[in-house]
Each structure stands twice: as C-alpha cells, then as structure tokens.
Amino acid sequence: MSDLEQSLGRRFARLTTNLVVARPALWRLFRPLTRMQFDRLAPQWTSMRSTEAFAALELALEALPAEPSKVLDLGTGTGLAAFAVARRFPGASVVGSDIAEEMLGQAREATPPELADRVRFEAADAAQLPFPPGSFDLVVLANMIPFFDELARVLTARGTLLVCFSEGAGTPIWVPPERLRAELERRGFMFFAGFAAGDATCLLARRSVGGAARPAEC
Ligand SMILES: C[S@@+](CC[C@H](N)C(=O)[O-])C[C@H]1O[C@@H](n2cnc3c(N)ncnc32)[C@H](O)[C@@H]1O
C-alpha cells in the first residue's frame, strides 16, 4: 500500500469517526467503505502496530477493580487487544468482534493455542450488537468508533468500559476525551480514569464503583 493510500485511509477514518459520533445514523453510509478499507488492510495490520500501541490499555487493565469474566473486544481487528486481555486474566473468556471478515480471519489464525479455548472471534457490528443486555463485565475499544447506546446496553451495571487510542489524538479513529465523557455521562457512567503511556491513551469508565458483577449468559 502506497504512502498516499495510507494517508487517504487515515483521513477517511477520522472523517468517518467525526461524522458517525455526531450522527450515528450515518454509519450505514460509511459501513461498506469502512469494511472494505479494513478487509484490505488485514494482511498487514499486525505488522503496522507498534509495540507500544497497547501500553495504555495494559495500564488500564492493571487498574481494574476486579478480574472480569466476560470480555468483549469491539473492532478487534487482528485480535491483539483481545489476546492482551486474555493473557492478563486467565479466568476470562473473550469475544473479539469486527465487521471485517478478513481481520477476523487473521485474528483466528493468530490465536495462540494456549488461549484458543477462551478467545473466540465473531462478526458483529458495534452499531447493533447480537448480544443480550448485560452480557459483558468488560468492553474494550482499541482504536474503534464508539456506539454509545450499544456499549451501555451490553455492559453489566457494574462493568467497565475501556476506550483506548494507540496514538492518542493522532490516532485516525479518535474521539476527544471530553466528548467521550459527555456521551457516557448521559448514559449513566459516573466514574472515569485516564491512562497514558507514550502516545497511547485509554479512558476507563464505569457506572458504579466496586467489583464486576457476573454478566448474563451469551
Ligand atoms: C483501527 S482498527 C483497530 C483494530 C484493533 N482494535 C487494533 O487496535 O489493532 C478498527 C477496527 O474496527 C473495525 N470496525 C469499524 N467499525 C466497526 C463496527 N461498527 N463494528 C465492528 N467493527 C468495526 C474495523 O473493521 C477494524 O478492524
């Protein structure tokens, strides 16, 4: 992929993020192109990630009040964040979801054998998730457009949301922290903590203090 193509792709991702966060209904217009973009990027995606890409996510995971048991990694790409969560929490089962089948194929192929019984990947659109309310006690978004209503719906009341950006404000898919907080506060989130490591940032958000409640079966 040429530098020009990469730069156009990053601009398209930022434009999509800004418009869809402002008006989620626009997602249906952007979905096909976004999917095509990431299907195309899938074979080289992992090699494009820096070693520090998930450093802020790791700090936020360390700060969780309790070990999660059911975890959703939304916009999982090649599964790197899903693997990081599963490695850190040996009792957790992790679902990685994405709209790009090529990304999911790469993630399945890259799944380390020791995680294979606890990490699975399935196609799902974050705008309309195929999971019942309260299915997860941890939802992770790494470099992914947030769909706030669905995030609030699939998390348990005492669950934790992590919204992380590998390059901070320079990440193509990026939402300013104050916007994240405002949207989440409208949906009952009250407790926030920010983490930073190098350029990477991560916002932790919860609706209540205390340990993670057991999520519903899904
Ligand atoms: C920038 S990549 C991040 C991948 C991975 N989380 C990482 O940080 O390496 C964004 C991913 O989100 C996926 N995606 C974008 N919109 C989505 C949606 N509405 N539902 C599910 N996945 C989505 C894309 O297909 C892509 O794989």
mmCIF file of C-alpha atoms and ligand atoms in Angstrom:
data_model
loop_
_atom_site.group_PDB
_atom_site.id
_atom_site.type_symbol
_atom_site.label_atom_id
_atom_site.label_comp_id
_atom_site.label_asym_id
_atom_site.label_seq_id
_atom_site.Cartn_x
_atom_site.Cartn_y
_atom_site.Cartn_z
ATOM 1 C CA MET A 1 0.000 0.000 0.000
ATOM 2 C CA SER A 2 1.407 3.386 -1.032
ATOM 3 C CA ASP A 3 2.011 6.269 1.404
ATOM 4 C CA LEU A 4 -0.696 8.247 -0.374
ATOM 5 C CA GLU A 5 -3.215 5.425 0.040
ATOM 6 C CA GLN A 6 -2.329 5.135 3.727
ATOM 7 C CA SER A 7 -2.688 8.846 4.291
ATOM 8 C CA LEU A 8 -6.066 8.929 2.500
ATOM 9 C CA GLY A 9 -7.178 5.921 4.548
ATOM 10 C CA ARG A 10 -6.279 7.669 7.807
ATOM 11 C CA ARG A 11 -8.170 10.801 6.748
ATOM 12 C CA PHE A 12 -11.185 8.758 5.764
ATOM 13 C CA ALA A 13 -11.145 7.002 9.152
ATOM 14 C CA ARG A 14 -11.034 10.346 11.010
ATOM 15 C CA LEU A 15 -13.828 11.813 8.886
ATOM 16 C CA THR A 16 -15.969 8.720 9.424
ATOM 17 C CA THR A 17 -15.352 8.825 13.176
ATOM 18 C CA ASN A 18 -16.261 12.503 13.495
ATOM 19 C CA LEU A 19 -19.440 12.180 11.465
ATOM 20 C CA VAL A 20 -20.628 8.922 12.992
ATOM 21 C CA VAL A 21 -20.018 10.039 16.583
ATOM 22 C CA ALA A 22 -22.015 13.199 15.823
ATOM 23 C CA ARG A 23 -24.750 11.291 13.949
ATOM 24 C CA PRO A 24 -24.706 7.511 14.466
ATOM 25 C CA ALA A 25 -27.406 7.077 11.792
ATOM 26 C CA LEU A 26 -24.769 7.971 9.170
ATOM 27 C CA TRP A 27 -22.938 4.744 9.922
ATOM 28 C CA ARG A 28 -24.974 2.771 7.371
ATOM 29 C CA LEU A 29 -23.498 5.003 4.639
ATOM 30 C CA PHE A 30 -19.920 4.587 5.867
ATOM 31 C CA ARG A 31 -20.100 0.919 6.804
ATOM 32 C CA PRO A 32 -19.414 -0.637 3.369
ATOM 33 C CA LEU A 33 -16.347 1.534 2.702
ATOM 34 C CA THR A 34 -15.024 1.077 6.244
ATOM 35 C CA ARG A 35 -15.370 -2.660 5.938
ATOM 36 C CA MET A 36 -13.632 -2.639 2.559
ATOM 37 C CA GLN A 37 -10.841 -0.474 3.959
ATOM 38 C CA PHE A 38 -10.114 -2.831 6.846
ATOM 39 C CA ASP A 39 -10.545 -6.021 4.826
ATOM 40 C CA ARG A 40 -7.844 -4.632 2.573
ATOM 41 C CA LEU A 41 -5.566 -3.679 5.486
ATOM 42 C CA ALA A 42 -5.984 -7.005 7.295
ATOM 43 C CA PRO A 43 -2.961 -8.927 5.923
ATOM 44 C CA GLN A 44 -0.500 -6.230 7.051
ATOM 45 C CA TRP A 45 -2.408 -4.873 10.065
ATOM 46 C CA THR A 46 -0.421 -6.618 12.806
ATOM 47 C CA SER A 47 2.890 -5.560 11.292
ATOM 48 C CA MET A 48 1.649 -1.950 11.285
ATOM 49 C CA ARG A 49 1.107 -1.965 15.072
ATOM 50 C CA SER A 50 3.914 -0.616 17.226
ATOM 51 C CA THR A 51 4.971 -2.471 20.362
ATOM 52 C CA GLU A 52 3.663 0.454 22.472
ATOM 53 C CA ALA A 53 0.257 0.525 20.780
ATOM 54 C CA PHE A 54 -1.480 -1.130 23.744
ATOM 55 C CA ALA A 55 0.651 0.250 26.584
ATOM 56 C CA ALA A 56 -2.151 2.491 27.927
ATOM 57 C CA LEU A 57 -4.635 -0.374 27.634
ATOM 58 C CA GLU A 58 -2.303 -2.526 29.752
ATOM 59 C CA LEU A 59 -2.169 0.205 32.437
ATOM 60 C CA ALA A 60 -5.963 0.426 32.474
ATOM 61 C CA LEU A 61 -6.306 -3.370 32.719
ATOM 62 C CA GLU A 62 -3.969 -3.324 35.697
ATOM 63 C CA ALA A 63 -6.266 -0.790 37.389
ATOM 64 C CA LEU A 64 -9.495 -2.794 37.043
ATOM 65 C CA PRO A 65 -11.255 -3.219 40.396
ATOM 66 C CA ALA A 66 -11.829 -6.944 39.800
ATOM 67 C CA GLU A 67 -10.883 -9.609 37.303
ATOM 68 C CA PRO A 68 -13.503 -9.661 34.514
ATOM 69 C CA SER A 69 -15.117 -12.935 33.489
ATOM 70 C CA LYS A 70 -16.727 -11.995 30.163
ATOM 71 C CA VAL A 71 -14.989 -9.562 27.884
ATOM 72 C CA LEU A 72 -15.845 -8.028 24.526
ATOM 73 C CA ASP A 73 -13.121 -6.508 22.342
ATOM 74 C CA LEU A 74 -15.037 -4.427 19.806
ATOM 75 C CA GLY A 75 -13.400 -3.651 16.489
ATOM 76 C CA THR A 76 -10.884 -6.320 17.370
ATOM 77 C CA GLY A 77 -9.006 -6.231 14.064
ATOM 78 C CA THR A 78 -6.362 -8.950 14.224
ATOM 79 C CA GLY A 79 -7.208 -9.619 17.876
ATOM 80 C CA LEU A 80 -4.220 -8.004 19.573
ATOM 81 C CA ALA A 81 -6.189 -6.351 22.380
ATOM 82 C CA ALA A 82 -8.286 -9.500 22.871
ATOM 83 C CA PHE A 83 -5.082 -11.530 23.330
ATOM 84 C CA ALA A 84 -3.667 -8.949 25.769
ATOM 85 C CA VAL A 85 -6.812 -9.144 27.917
ATOM 86 C CA ALA A 86 -6.915 -12.938 27.848
ATOM 87 C CA ARG A 87 -3.246 -13.185 28.838
ATOM 88 C CA ARG A 88 -3.735 -10.827 31.762
ATOM 89 C CA PHE A 89 -6.914 -12.509 33.068
ATOM 90 C CA PRO A 90 -6.585 -16.289 32.904
ATOM 91 C CA GLY A 91 -10.195 -16.782 34.077
ATOM 92 C CA ALA A 92 -11.781 -14.556 31.430
ATOM 93 C CA SER A 93 -13.481 -15.592 28.224
ATOM 94 C CA VAL A 94 -13.042 -13.041 25.493
ATOM 95 C CA VAL A 95 -15.061 -12.356 22.353
ATOM 96 C CA GLY A 96 -13.417 -10.287 19.629
ATOM 97 C CA SER A 97 -15.895 -8.758 17.187
ATOM 98 C CA ASP A 98 -15.407 -6.949 13.921
ATOM 99 C CA ILE A 99 -17.245 -6.186 10.693
ATOM 100 C CA ALA A 100 -14.217 -7.066 8.538
ATOM 101 C CA GLU A 101 -14.117 -10.811 7.850
ATOM 102 C CA GLU A 102 -10.509 -10.579 6.660
ATOM 103 C CA MET A 103 -9.499 -9.125 10.022
ATOM 104 C CA LEU A 104 -11.365 -11.904 11.833
ATOM 105 C CA GLY A 105 -9.592 -14.499 9.669
ATOM 106 C CA GLN A 106 -6.217 -13.069 10.637
ATOM 107 C CA ALA A 107 -7.247 -12.977 14.310
ATOM 108 C CA ARG A 108 -8.339 -16.630 14.286
ATOM 109 C CA GLU A 109 -5.120 -17.683 12.590
ATOM 110 C CA ALA A 110 -3.020 -15.712 15.083
ATOM 111 C CA THR A 111 -4.752 -17.088 18.187
ATOM 112 C CA PRO A 112 -2.089 -18.682 20.407
ATOM 113 C CA PRO A 113 -3.011 -22.332 21.194
ATOM 114 C CA GLU A 114 -2.985 -21.642 24.956
ATOM 115 C CA LEU A 115 -5.736 -19.019 24.518
ATOM 116 C CA ALA A 116 -7.836 -20.888 21.970
ATOM 117 C CA ASP A 117 -10.376 -22.232 24.496
ATOM 118 C CA ARG A 118 -11.076 -18.756 25.927
ATOM 119 C CA VAL A 119 -10.840 -16.389 22.963
ATOM 120 C CA ARG A 120 -13.237 -16.506 20.053
ATOM 121 C CA PHE A 121 -13.867 -14.185 17.147
ATOM 122 C CA GLU A 122 -17.191 -13.436 15.566
ATOM 123 C CA ALA A 123 -18.552 -10.975 13.053
ATOM 124 C CA ALA A 124 -20.667 -8.251 14.642
ATOM 125 C CA ASP A 125 -21.406 -4.597 14.044
ATOM 126 C CA ALA A 126 -20.854 -2.368 17.078
ATOM 127 C CA ALA A 127 -23.833 -0.291 15.964
ATOM 128 C CA GLN A 128 -26.179 -3.234 16.549
ATOM 129 C CA LEU A 129 -24.616 -5.959 18.626
ATOM 130 C CA PRO A 130 -26.019 -9.504 18.659
ATOM 131 C CA PHE A 131 -25.603 -9.823 22.449
ATOM 132 C CA PRO A 132 -28.264 -9.561 25.177
ATOM 133 C CA PRO A 133 -28.164 -6.674 27.659
ATOM 134 C CA GLY A 134 -25.558 -7.035 30.402
ATOM 135 C CA SER A 135 -23.525 -9.695 28.582
ATOM 136 C CA PHE A 136 -20.064 -8.409 29.464
ATOM 137 C CA ASP A 137 -18.306 -7.083 32.534
ATOM 138 C CA LEU A 138 -15.544 -5.553 30.438
ATOM 139 C CA VAL A 139 -15.816 -3.990 26.991
ATOM 140 C CA VAL A 140 -12.645 -2.808 25.253
ATOM 141 C CA LEU A 141 -12.425 -0.485 22.268
ATOM 142 C CA ALA A 142 -8.960 -0.036 20.850
ATOM 143 C CA ASN A 143 -8.894 2.460 18.001
ATOM 144 C CA MET A 144 -12.541 1.940 17.295
ATOM 145 C CA ILE A 145 -15.607 4.173 16.748
ATOM 146 C CA PRO A 146 -17.821 4.084 19.874
ATOM 147 C CA PHE A 147 -21.542 3.442 19.544
ATOM 148 C CA PHE A 148 -22.542 4.622 22.985
ATOM 149 C CA ASP A 149 -26.059 3.185 23.288
ATOM 150 C CA GLU A 150 -24.856 -0.314 22.453
ATOM 151 C CA LEU A 151 -21.870 -0.048 24.793
ATOM 152 C CA ALA A 152 -24.144 0.925 27.672
ATOM 153 C CA ARG A 153 -26.571 -1.892 26.798
ATOM 154 C CA VAL A 154 -24.166 -4.839 26.612
ATOM 155 C CA LEU A 155 -22.185 -3.918 29.745
ATOM 156 C CA THR A 156 -23.323 -5.108 33.166
ATOM 157 C CA ALA A 157 -24.383 -2.315 35.532
ATOM 158 C CA ARG A 158 -21.070 -2.678 37.355
ATOM 159 C CA GLY A 159 -18.993 -3.384 34.281
ATOM 160 C CA THR A 160 -16.057 -1.404 32.933
ATOM 161 C CA LEU A 161 -15.584 0.230 29.568
ATOM 162 C CA LEU A 162 -12.119 0.984 28.199
ATOM 163 C CA VAL A 163 -11.771 3.310 25.222
ATOM 164 C CA CYS A 164 -8.160 3.374 24.053
ATOM 165 C CA PHE A 165 -6.247 5.105 21.274
ATOM 166 C CA SER A 166 -2.787 3.880 20.313
ATOM 167 C CA GLU A 167 -1.560 7.251 19.052
ATOM 168 C CA GLY A 168 -3.606 9.479 21.342
ATOM 169 C CA ALA A 169 -5.060 12.469 19.491
ATOM 170 C CA GLY A 170 -3.034 11.455 16.419
ATOM 171 C CA THR A 171 -4.980 8.198 16.041
ATOM 172 C CA PRO A 172 -7.104 8.260 12.865
ATOM 173 C CA ILE A 173 -10.070 6.870 14.805
ATOM 174 C CA TRP A 174 -10.058 9.229 17.764
ATOM 175 C CA VAL A 175 -12.705 10.854 19.928
ATOM 176 C CA PRO A 176 -11.709 13.683 22.293
ATOM 177 C CA PRO A 177 -11.888 12.591 25.951
ATOM 178 C CA GLU A 178 -14.349 15.348 26.858
ATOM 179 C CA ARG A 179 -16.723 14.134 24.133
ATOM 180 C CA LEU A 180 -16.373 10.539 25.357
ATOM 181 C CA ARG A 181 -17.145 11.595 28.912
ATOM 182 C CA ALA A 182 -20.139 13.720 27.933
ATOM 183 C CA GLU A 183 -21.692 10.885 25.881
ATOM 184 C CA LEU A 184 -21.024 8.340 28.624
ATOM 185 C CA GLU A 185 -22.325 10.574 31.418
ATOM 186 C CA ARG A 186 -25.601 10.875 29.507
ATOM 187 C CA ARG A 187 -25.831 7.081 29.748
ATOM 188 C CA GLY A 188 -25.165 6.861 33.465
ATOM 189 C CA PHE A 189 -21.385 6.496 33.584
ATOM 190 C CA MET A 190 -20.049 8.415 36.570
ATOM 191 C CA PHE A 191 -16.552 7.179 37.337
ATOM 192 C CA PHE A 192 -13.713 7.926 34.967
ATOM 193 C CA ALA A 193 -9.954 7.441 34.964
ATOM 194 C CA GLY A 194 -7.445 8.289 32.271
ATOM 195 C CA PHE A 195 -4.239 6.401 31.448
ATOM 196 C CA ALA A 196 -1.364 7.389 29.187
ATOM 197 C CA ALA A 197 1.812 5.644 28.087
ATOM 198 C CA GLY A 198 3.928 7.259 25.373
ATOM 199 C CA ASP A 199 1.411 8.458 22.775
ATOM 200 C CA ALA A 200 -1.190 5.883 23.769
ATOM 201 C CA THR A 201 -4.196 6.878 25.884
ATOM 202 C CA CYS A 202 -7.046 4.989 27.491
ATOM 203 C CA LEU A 203 -10.206 6.147 29.256
ATOM 204 C CA LEU A 204 -11.752 3.863 31.871
ATOM 205 C CA ALA A 205 -15.459 4.448 32.525
ATOM 206 C CA ARG A 206 -17.879 2.823 34.994
ATOM 207 C CA ARG A 207 -21.432 3.365 36.158
ATOM 208 C CA SER A 208 -20.662 2.272 39.712
ATOM 209 C CA VAL A 209 -17.717 1.634 41.973
ATOM 210 C CA GLY A 210 -16.875 -1.846 43.282
ATOM 211 C CA GLY A 211 -16.214 -5.240 41.761
ATOM 212 C CA ALA A 212 -17.529 -6.578 38.499
ATOM 213 C CA ALA A 213 -20.961 -8.193 38.648
ATOM 214 C CA ARG A 214 -21.432 -11.524 36.928
ATOM 215 C CA PRO A 215 -22.559 -10.942 33.313
ATOM 216 C CA ALA A 216 -25.580 -12.593 31.696
ATOM 217 C CA GLU A 217 -25.055 -15.741 29.599
ATOM 218 C CA CYS A 218 -24.466 -15.055 25.914
HETATM 219 C C1 LIG B 1 -8.348 0.864 13.534
HETATM 220 S S1 LIG B 1 -8.816 -0.809 13.521
HETATM 221 C C2 LIG B 1 -8.377 -1.321 15.166
HETATM 222 C C3 LIG B 1 -8.145 -2.805 15.287
HETATM 223 C C4 LIG B 1 -7.642 -3.248 16.676
HETATM 224 N N1 LIG B 1 -8.577 -2.921 17.707
HETATM 225 C C5 LIG B 1 -6.297 -2.641 16.949
HETATM 226 O O1 LIG B 1 -6.215 -1.633 17.668
HETATM 227 O O2 LIG B 1 -5.305 -3.169 16.428
HETATM 228 C C6 LIG B 1 -10.567 -0.667 13.642
HETATM 229 C C7 LIG B 1 -11.274 -1.987 13.502
HETATM 230 O O3 LIG B 1 -12.637 -1.797 13.832
HETATM 231 C C8 LIG B 1 -13.453 -2.451 12.874
HETATM 232 N N2 LIG B 1 -14.739 -1.746 12.872
HETATM 233 C C9 LIG B 1 -15.003 -0.498 12.428
HETATM 234 N N3 LIG B 1 -16.290 -0.198 12.642
HETATM 235 C C10 LIG B 1 -16.851 -1.281 13.233
HETATM 236 C C11 LIG B 1 -18.154 -1.570 13.720
HETATM 237 N N4 LIG B 1 -19.160 -0.706 13.640
HETATM 238 N N5 LIG B 1 -18.370 -2.772 14.305
HETATM 239 C C12 LIG B 1 -17.362 -3.677 14.410
HETATM 240 N N6 LIG B 1 -16.116 -3.459 13.961
HETATM 241 C C13 LIG B 1 -15.862 -2.274 13.391
HETATM 242 C C14 LIG B 1 -12.667 -2.371 11.580
HETATM 243 O O4 LIG B 1 -13.058 -3.353 10.666
HETATM 244 C C15 LIG B 1 -11.245 -2.539 12.088
HETATM 245 O O5 LIG B 1 -10.857 -3.881 12.111
#
